[in-house]
Coordinates of C-alpha atoms and ligand atoms in Angstrom, one line a residue:
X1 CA -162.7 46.5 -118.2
X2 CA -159.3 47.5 -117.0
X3 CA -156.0 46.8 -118.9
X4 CA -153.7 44.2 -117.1
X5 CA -149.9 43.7 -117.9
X6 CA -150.0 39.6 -117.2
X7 CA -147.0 38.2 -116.0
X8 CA -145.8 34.5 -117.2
X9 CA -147.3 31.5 -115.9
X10 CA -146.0 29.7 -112.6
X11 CA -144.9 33.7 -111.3
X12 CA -144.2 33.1 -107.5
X13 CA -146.9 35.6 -106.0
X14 CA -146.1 36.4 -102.4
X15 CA -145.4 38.1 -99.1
X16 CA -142.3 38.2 -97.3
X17 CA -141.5 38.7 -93.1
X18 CA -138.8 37.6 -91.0
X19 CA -138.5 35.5 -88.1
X20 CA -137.3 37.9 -85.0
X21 CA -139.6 40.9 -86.5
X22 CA -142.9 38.8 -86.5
X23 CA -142.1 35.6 -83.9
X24 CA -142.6 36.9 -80.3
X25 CA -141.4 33.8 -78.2
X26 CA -138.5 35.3 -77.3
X27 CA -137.5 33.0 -74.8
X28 CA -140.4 29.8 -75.0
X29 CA -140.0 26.1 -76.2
X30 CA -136.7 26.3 -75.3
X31 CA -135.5 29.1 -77.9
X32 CA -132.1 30.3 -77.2
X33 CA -130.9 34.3 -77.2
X34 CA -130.7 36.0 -79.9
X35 CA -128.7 39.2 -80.4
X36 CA -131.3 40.8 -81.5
X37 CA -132.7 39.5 -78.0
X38 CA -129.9 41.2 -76.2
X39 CA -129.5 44.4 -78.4
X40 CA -133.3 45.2 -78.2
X41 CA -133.0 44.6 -74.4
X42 CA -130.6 47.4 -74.6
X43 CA -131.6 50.7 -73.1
X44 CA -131.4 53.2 -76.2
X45 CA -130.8 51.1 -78.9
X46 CA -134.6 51.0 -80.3
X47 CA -136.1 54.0 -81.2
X48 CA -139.5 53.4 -79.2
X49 CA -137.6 51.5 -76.2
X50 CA -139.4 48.2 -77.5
X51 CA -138.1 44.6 -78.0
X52 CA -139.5 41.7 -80.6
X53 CA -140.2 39.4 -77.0
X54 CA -143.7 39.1 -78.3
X55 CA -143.7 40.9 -81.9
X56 CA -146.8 39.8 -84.2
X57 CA -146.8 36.7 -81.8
X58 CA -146.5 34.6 -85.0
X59 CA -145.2 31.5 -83.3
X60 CA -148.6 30.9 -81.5
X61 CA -150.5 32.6 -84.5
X62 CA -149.6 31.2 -87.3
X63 CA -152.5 29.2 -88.3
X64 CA -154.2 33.0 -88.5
X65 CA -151.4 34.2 -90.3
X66 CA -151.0 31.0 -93.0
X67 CA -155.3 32.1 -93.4
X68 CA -154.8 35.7 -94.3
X69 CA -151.9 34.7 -97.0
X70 CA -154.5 32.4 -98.2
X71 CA -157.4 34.3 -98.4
X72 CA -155.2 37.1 -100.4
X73 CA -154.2 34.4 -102.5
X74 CA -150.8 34.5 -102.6
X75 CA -148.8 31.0 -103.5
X76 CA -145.2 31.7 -101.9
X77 CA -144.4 33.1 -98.5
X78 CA -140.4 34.4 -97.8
X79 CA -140.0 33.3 -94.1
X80 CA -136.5 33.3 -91.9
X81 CA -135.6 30.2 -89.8
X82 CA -134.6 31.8 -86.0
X83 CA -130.9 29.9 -85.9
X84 CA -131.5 29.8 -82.0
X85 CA -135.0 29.0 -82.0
X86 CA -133.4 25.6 -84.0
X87 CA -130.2 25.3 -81.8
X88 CA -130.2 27.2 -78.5
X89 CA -126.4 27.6 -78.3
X90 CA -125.7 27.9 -82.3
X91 CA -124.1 24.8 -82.4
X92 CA -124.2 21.4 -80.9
X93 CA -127.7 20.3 -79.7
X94 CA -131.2 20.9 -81.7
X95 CA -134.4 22.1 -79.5
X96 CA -137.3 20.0 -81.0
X97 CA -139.5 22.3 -80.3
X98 CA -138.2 24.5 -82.9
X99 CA -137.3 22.2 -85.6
X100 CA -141.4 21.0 -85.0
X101 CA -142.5 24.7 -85.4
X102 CA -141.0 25.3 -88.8
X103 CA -142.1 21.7 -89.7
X104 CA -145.7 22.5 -88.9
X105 CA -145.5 25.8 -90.3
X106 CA -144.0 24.3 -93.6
X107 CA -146.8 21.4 -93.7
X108 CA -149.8 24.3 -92.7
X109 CA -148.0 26.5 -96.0
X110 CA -148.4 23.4 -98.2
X111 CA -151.6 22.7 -96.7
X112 CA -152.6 26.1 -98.1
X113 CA -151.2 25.6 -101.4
X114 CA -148.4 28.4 -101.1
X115 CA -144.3 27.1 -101.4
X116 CA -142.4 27.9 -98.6
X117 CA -139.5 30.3 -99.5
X118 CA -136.8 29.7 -96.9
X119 CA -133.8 32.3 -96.1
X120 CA -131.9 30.7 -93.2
X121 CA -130.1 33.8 -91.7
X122 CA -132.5 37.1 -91.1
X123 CA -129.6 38.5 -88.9
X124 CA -131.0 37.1 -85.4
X125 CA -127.6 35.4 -84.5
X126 CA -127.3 32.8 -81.6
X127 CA -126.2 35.0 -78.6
X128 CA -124.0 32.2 -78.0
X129 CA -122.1 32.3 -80.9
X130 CA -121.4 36.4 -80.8
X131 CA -119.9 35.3 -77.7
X132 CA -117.4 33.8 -79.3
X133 CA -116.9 36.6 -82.0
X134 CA -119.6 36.3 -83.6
X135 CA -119.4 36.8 -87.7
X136 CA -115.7 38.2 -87.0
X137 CA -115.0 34.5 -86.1
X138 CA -114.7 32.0 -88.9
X139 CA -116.0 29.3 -87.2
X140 CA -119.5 31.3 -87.3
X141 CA -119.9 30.2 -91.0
X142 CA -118.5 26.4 -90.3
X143 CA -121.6 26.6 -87.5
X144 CA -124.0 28.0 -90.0
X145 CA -123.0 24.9 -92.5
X146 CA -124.1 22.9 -89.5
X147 CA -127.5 24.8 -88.5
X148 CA -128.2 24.2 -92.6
X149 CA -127.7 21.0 -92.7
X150 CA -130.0 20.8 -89.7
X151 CA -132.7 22.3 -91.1
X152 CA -132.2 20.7 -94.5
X153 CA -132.4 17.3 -93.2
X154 CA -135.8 18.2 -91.6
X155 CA -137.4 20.6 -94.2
X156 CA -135.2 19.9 -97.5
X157 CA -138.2 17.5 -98.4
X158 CA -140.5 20.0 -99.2
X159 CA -138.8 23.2 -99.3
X160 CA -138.8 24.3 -103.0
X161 CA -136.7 27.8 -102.6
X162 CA -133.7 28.0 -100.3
X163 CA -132.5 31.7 -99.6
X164 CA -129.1 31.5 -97.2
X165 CA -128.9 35.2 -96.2
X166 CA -131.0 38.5 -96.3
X167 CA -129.0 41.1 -96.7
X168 CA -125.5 40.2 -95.7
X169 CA -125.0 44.4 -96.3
X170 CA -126.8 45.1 -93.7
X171 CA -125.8 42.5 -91.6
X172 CA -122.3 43.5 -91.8
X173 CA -122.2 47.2 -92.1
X174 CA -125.1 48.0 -89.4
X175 CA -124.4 45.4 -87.0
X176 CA -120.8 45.4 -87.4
X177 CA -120.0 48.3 -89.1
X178 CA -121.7 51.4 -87.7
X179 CA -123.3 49.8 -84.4
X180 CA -127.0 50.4 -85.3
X181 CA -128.3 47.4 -85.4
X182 CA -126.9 44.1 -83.5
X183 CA -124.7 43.6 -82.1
X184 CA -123.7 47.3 -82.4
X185 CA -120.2 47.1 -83.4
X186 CA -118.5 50.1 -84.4
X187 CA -115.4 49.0 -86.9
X188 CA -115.1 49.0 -90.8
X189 CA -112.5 46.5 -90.4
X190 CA -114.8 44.1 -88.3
X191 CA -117.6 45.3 -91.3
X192 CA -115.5 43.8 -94.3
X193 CA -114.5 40.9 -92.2
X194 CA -118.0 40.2 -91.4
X195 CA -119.5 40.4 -95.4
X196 CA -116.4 37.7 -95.8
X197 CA -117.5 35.2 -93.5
X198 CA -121.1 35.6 -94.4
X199 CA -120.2 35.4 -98.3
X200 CA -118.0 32.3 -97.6
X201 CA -120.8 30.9 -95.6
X202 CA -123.1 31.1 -97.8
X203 CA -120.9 29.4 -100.2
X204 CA -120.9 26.2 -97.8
X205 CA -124.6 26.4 -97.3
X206 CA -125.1 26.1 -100.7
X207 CA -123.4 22.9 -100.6
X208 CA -124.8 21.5 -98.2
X209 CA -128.1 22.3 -99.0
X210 CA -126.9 20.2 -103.2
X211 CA -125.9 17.7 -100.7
X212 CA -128.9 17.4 -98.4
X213 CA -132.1 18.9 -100.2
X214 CA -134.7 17.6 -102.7
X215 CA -132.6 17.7 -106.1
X216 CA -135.9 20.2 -107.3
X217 CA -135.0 22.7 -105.0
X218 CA -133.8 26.2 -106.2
X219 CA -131.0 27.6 -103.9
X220 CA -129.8 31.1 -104.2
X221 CA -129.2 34.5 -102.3
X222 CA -130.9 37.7 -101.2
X223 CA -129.0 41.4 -101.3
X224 CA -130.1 44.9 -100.6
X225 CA -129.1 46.4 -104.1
X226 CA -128.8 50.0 -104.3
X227 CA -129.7 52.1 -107.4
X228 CA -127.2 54.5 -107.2
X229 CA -127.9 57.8 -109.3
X230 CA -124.8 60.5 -109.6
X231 CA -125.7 63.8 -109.1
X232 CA -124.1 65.0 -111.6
X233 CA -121.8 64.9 -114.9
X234 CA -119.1 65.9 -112.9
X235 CA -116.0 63.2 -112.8
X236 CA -116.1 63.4 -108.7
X237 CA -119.8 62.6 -109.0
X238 CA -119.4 59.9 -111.0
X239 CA -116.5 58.7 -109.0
X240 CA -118.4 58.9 -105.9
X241 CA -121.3 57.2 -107.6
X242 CA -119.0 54.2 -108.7
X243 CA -118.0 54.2 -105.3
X244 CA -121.0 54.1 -103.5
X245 CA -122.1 51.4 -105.8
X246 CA -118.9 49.0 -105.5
X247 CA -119.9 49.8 -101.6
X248 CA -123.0 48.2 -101.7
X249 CA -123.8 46.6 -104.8
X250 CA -120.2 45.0 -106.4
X251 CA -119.0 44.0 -103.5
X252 CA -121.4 41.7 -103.0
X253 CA -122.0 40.4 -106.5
X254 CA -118.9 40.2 -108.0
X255 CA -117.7 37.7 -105.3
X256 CA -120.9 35.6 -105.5
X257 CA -120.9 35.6 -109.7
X258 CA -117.3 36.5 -110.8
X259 CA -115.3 34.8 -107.5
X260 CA -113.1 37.6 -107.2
X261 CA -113.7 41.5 -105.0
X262 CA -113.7 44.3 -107.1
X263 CA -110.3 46.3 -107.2
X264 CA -111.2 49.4 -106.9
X265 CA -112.8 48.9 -103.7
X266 CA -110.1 46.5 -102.7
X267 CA -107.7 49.7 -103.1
X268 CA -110.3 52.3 -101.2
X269 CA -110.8 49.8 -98.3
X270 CA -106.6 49.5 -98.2
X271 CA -105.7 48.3 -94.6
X272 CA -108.9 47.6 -93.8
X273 CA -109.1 44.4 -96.2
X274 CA -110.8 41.4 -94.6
X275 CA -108.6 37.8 -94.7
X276 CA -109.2 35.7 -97.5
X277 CA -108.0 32.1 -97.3
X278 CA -106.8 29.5 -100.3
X279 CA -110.6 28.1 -102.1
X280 CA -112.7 30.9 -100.3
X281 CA -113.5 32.5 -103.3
X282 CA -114.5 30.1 -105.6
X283 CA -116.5 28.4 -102.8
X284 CA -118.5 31.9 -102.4
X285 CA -119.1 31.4 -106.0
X286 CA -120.5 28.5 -106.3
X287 CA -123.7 28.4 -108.9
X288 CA -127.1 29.6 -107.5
X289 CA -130.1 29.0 -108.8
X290 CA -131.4 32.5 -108.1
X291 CA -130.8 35.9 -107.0
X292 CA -133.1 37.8 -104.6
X293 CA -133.3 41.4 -104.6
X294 CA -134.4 43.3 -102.5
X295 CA -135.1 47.3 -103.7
X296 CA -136.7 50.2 -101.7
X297 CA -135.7 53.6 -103.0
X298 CA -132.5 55.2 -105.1
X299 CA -129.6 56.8 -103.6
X300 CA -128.3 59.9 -105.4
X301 CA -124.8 60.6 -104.1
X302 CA -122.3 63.5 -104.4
X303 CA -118.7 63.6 -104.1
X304 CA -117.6 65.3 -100.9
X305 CA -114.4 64.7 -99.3
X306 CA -115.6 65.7 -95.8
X307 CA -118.2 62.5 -96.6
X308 CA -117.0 59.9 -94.4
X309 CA -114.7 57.1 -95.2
X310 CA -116.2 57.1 -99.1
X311 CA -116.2 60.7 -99.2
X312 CA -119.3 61.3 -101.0
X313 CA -122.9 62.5 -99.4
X314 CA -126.8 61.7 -100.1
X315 CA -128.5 63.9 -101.6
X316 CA -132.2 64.6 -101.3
X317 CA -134.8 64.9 -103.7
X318 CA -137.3 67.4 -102.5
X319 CA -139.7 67.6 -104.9
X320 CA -139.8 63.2 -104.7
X321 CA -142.5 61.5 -102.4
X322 CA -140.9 60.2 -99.6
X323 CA -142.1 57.5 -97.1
X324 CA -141.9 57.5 -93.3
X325 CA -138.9 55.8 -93.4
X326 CA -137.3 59.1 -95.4
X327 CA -136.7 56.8 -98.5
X328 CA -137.7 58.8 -102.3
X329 CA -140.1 57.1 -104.2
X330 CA -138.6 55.6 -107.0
X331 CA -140.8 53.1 -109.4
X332 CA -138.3 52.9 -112.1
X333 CA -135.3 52.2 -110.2
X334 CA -136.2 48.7 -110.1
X335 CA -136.4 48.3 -113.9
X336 CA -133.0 50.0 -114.1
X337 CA -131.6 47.9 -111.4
X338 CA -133.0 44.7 -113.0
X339 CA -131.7 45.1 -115.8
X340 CA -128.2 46.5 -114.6
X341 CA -127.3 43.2 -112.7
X342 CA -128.9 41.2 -115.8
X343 CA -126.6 42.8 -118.0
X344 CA -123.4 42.7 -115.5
X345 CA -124.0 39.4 -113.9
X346 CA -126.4 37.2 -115.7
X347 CA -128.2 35.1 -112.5
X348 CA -129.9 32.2 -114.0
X349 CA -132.9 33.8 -112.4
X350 CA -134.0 36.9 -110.4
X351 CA -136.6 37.1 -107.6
X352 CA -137.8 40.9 -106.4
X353 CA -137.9 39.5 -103.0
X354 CA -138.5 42.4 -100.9
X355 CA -140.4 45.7 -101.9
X356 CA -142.5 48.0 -100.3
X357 CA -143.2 51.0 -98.0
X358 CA -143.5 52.1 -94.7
X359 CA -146.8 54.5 -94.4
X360 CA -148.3 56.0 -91.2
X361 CA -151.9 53.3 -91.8
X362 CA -154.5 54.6 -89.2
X363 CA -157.4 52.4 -88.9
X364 CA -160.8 53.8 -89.8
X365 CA -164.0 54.6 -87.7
X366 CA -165.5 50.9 -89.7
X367 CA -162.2 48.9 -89.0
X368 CA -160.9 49.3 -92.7
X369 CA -157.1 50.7 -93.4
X370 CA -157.4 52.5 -96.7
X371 CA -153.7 53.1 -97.4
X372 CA -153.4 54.2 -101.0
X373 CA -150.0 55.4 -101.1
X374 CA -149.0 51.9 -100.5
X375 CA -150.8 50.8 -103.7
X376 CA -150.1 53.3 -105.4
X377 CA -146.2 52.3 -104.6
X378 CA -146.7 48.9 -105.2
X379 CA -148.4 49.0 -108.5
X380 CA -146.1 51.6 -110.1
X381 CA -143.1 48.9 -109.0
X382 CA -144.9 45.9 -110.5
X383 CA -145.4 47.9 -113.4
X384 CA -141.4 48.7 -113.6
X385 CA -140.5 45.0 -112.9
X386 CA -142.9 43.7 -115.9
X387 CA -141.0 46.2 -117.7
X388 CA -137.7 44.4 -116.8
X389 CA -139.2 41.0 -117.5
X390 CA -140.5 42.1 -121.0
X391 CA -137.0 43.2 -121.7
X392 CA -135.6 39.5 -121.2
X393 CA -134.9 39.5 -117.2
X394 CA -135.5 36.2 -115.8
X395 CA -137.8 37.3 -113.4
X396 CA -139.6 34.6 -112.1
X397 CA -141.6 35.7 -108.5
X398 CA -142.4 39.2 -106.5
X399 CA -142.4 39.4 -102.8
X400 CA -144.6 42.1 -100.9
X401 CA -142.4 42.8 -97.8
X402 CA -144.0 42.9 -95.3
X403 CA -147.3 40.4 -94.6
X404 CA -147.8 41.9 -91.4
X405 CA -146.8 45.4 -89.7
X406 CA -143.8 44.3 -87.4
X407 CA -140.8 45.0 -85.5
X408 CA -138.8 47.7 -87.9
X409 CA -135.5 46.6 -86.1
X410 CA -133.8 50.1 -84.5
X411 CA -137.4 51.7 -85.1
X412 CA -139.1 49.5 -83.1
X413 CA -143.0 49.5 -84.1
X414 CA -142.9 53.1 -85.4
X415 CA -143.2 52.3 -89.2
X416 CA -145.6 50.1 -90.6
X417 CA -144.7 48.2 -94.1
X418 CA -147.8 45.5 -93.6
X419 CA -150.6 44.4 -96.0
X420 CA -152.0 43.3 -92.8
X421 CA -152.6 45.5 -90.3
X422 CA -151.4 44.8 -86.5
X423 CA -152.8 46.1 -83.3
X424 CA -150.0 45.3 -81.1
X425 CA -151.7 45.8 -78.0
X426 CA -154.4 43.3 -78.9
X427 CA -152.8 41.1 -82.1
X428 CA -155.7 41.8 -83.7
X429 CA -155.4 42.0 -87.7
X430 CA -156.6 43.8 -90.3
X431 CA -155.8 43.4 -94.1
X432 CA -155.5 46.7 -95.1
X433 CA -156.9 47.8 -98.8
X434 CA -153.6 47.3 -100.3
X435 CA -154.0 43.6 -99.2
X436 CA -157.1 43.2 -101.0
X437 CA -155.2 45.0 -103.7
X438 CA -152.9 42.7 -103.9
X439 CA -155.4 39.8 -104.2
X440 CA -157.1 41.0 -107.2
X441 CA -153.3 41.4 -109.0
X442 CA -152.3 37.6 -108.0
X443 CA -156.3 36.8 -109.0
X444 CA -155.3 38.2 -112.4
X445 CA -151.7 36.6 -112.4
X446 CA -151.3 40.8 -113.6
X447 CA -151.3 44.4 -112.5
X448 CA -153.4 47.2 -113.4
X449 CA -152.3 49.8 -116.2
X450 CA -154.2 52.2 -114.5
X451 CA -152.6 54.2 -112.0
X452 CA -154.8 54.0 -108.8
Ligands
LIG1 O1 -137.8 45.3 -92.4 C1 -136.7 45.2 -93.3 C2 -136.3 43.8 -93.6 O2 -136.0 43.1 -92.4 C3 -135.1 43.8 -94.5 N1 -135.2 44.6 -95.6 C4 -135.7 45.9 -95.5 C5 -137.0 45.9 -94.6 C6 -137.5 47.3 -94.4 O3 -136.6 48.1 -93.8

């Protein structure tokens, strides 16, 4: 008999995906652009010239989908609203169509017996709405109280778990920041300004959704934390280290639990500085019931004053496993990072609502995908997070990202992260071995001591 680590009762088992990386229906049932519609329809901006316009073609498949996650077992899925899917323009006039969608697909999850796990913004912006600035405009996150209240009216009945952003890091500092994802702006300035105005409208989301959804529900936030790793004793290294952190992680946090930016970076960022009005801060930190985080990999970082704008450089671990998306390996960095925004920041609860890797799956002569590595990955992280939760984290669900191989933003289809395998030419699934993996841990509310 194998040795299981059990987790505590009512732990939120589940899958995670996103609306434009799975959806398809790019432009159907009167769904409005996206950027992500535009950008992808950019020549040169996705690594395999493709576009979502048909993706995992969820929207017409999502019975099929809804009936994998079932027979894996798992009793929460993490899903993203498309803002333009729900109002064409951003603002201003609903499509029925889409509100329906999300209302079937919310009945057909309960149906199943799994809790819908909401995040409102997955970074596919109303075209519309970048038109008028975009997140650089402050209006944007008066528009976004709106689209929530929208959706709260319709859905707030039976969604339990309320997420406002994914990633407002990435949203900010890709799209805006460095240009690589939408809608490709290049500006550090526009970057800070951005993370304000989603921070501030997540803030009156949060409100909103106290004001408009079942009293039960748990409201909260997901970030990209980094486990940042000097590498070195050396003062610049731990400098650098502090820095790349305050980047990434404090930033974030320290607005959304402590209502103020962290000086330091307030210092480094100088000119750059984003405007804060009278009452933003303490509405971006209003309570949440949760924190979602969403870990991959470590970053080791070295001080290097040729290094960009934070003047320090990544450094790679040779010797580390590394998945196709170059990321190290790094099981343990979620315990530590657990535990580090436990200790700093005290969230009333924490959700690990993203983890996984990208492997190159190959389907087998007999139709199976036996992709080990990814169990292997998985298992040594749920291993790491029981750790955390032994230690007094308030961890209270895990989310395997992805459900489905999909549309990896600027890589197009070129890296897998699925349970379930997709054949993109014919939509044709397959749950790959980690997917019956996965079964056997939720079947066991536990994971394996065993490495596999
Ligand atoms: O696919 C993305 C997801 O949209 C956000 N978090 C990271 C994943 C893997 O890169």
């Amino acid at each position: 008999m194998a040795d299981f680590l059990n987790y505590p009762e009512g732990f939120l088992w589940g899958v995670a995906t996103s609306s434009y990386q799975i959806e398809g229906a790019w432009n159907e049932d009167g769904k409005g652009m996206s950027i992500w519609d535009t950008f992808s329809h950019t020549k040169g901006k996705i690594a395999d010239g493709s576009t979502g316009d048909v993706a995992c073609d969820h929207y017409h498949r999502w019975q099929e989908d809804i009936a994998l996650m079932k027979q894996m077992g798992v009793n929460a899925y993490r899903l993203s609203v498309s803002w333009p899917r729900v109002l064409p323009r951003g603002r201003g006039t609903v499509n029925p169509k889409g509100l329906d969608f999300y209302d079937e697909l919310v009945d057909g999850l309960l149906e199943a017996g799994i809790a819908p796990f909401v995040t409102l913004y997955h970074w596919d912006l109303p075209q519309a709405l970048q038109d008028i600035g975009g997140w650089t405009s402050r209006d944007v996150a008066c528009y976004f109280a709106d689209y929530t209240a929208a959706l709260a009216h319709r859905l707030g009945d039976r969604v339990t778990h309320w997420a406002t952003h994914n990633e407002p890091w990435v949203a900010a500092w890709l799209g805006y920041g460095w240009g690589e994802h939408a809608p490709g702006i290049r500006s550090a300035a526009c970057a800070l300004q951005v993370a304000h105005h989603l921070l501030l409208s997540h803030g009156m989301a949060v409100e909103v959704l106290r004001d408009l959804s079942n009293p039960e529900a748990q409201v909260g936030i997901v970030l990209n934390l980094a486990n940042v790793h000097p590498a070195s004793d050396r003062q610049e290294d731990l400098a650098a280290s502090r820095r790349a952190e305050g980047f990434h992680n404090r930033w974030f946090l320290e607005p959304l639990f402590a209502g103020s930016y962290p000086q330091d970076m307030s210092e480094w960022y100088g000119a750059q500085l984003p405007e804060v009005r009278p009452g933003d801060m303490s509405c971006i930190s209003r309570r949440v019931d949760f924190l979602g985080v969403n870990y991959y990999t470590r970053g080791i970082v070295k001080s290097n004053p040729e290094g960009g704008p934070l003047q320090l450089e990544h450094v790679r671990v040779e010797d580390s496993e590394h998945t196709e998306m170059g990321w190290e390996v790094y099981p343990q960095g979620l315990y530590e990072l657990l535990v580090k925004v436990q200790q700093d920041y005290n969230p009333p609860a924490l959700y690990v609502t993203e983890n996984g890797a990208a492997f190159a799956d190959e389907v087998t002569p007999d139709g199976k995908v036996q992709d080990d590595r990814r169990i292997a990955y998985l298992q040594n992280h749920l291993l790491q997070a029981h750790r955390a939760a032994q230690e007094g984290v308030p961890l209270k669900g895990y989310f395997a990202w992805s459900l489905l191989d999909n549309f990896e933003w600027a890589h197009g289809y070129t890296k897998r992260f699925g349970l379930v395998h997709v054949d993109f030419t014919t939509q044709r699934r397959i749950v790959k071995d980690s997917g019956w993996w996965y079964r056997r841990v939720i079947a066991e509310n536990g994971v394996e001591l065993q490495p596999v």
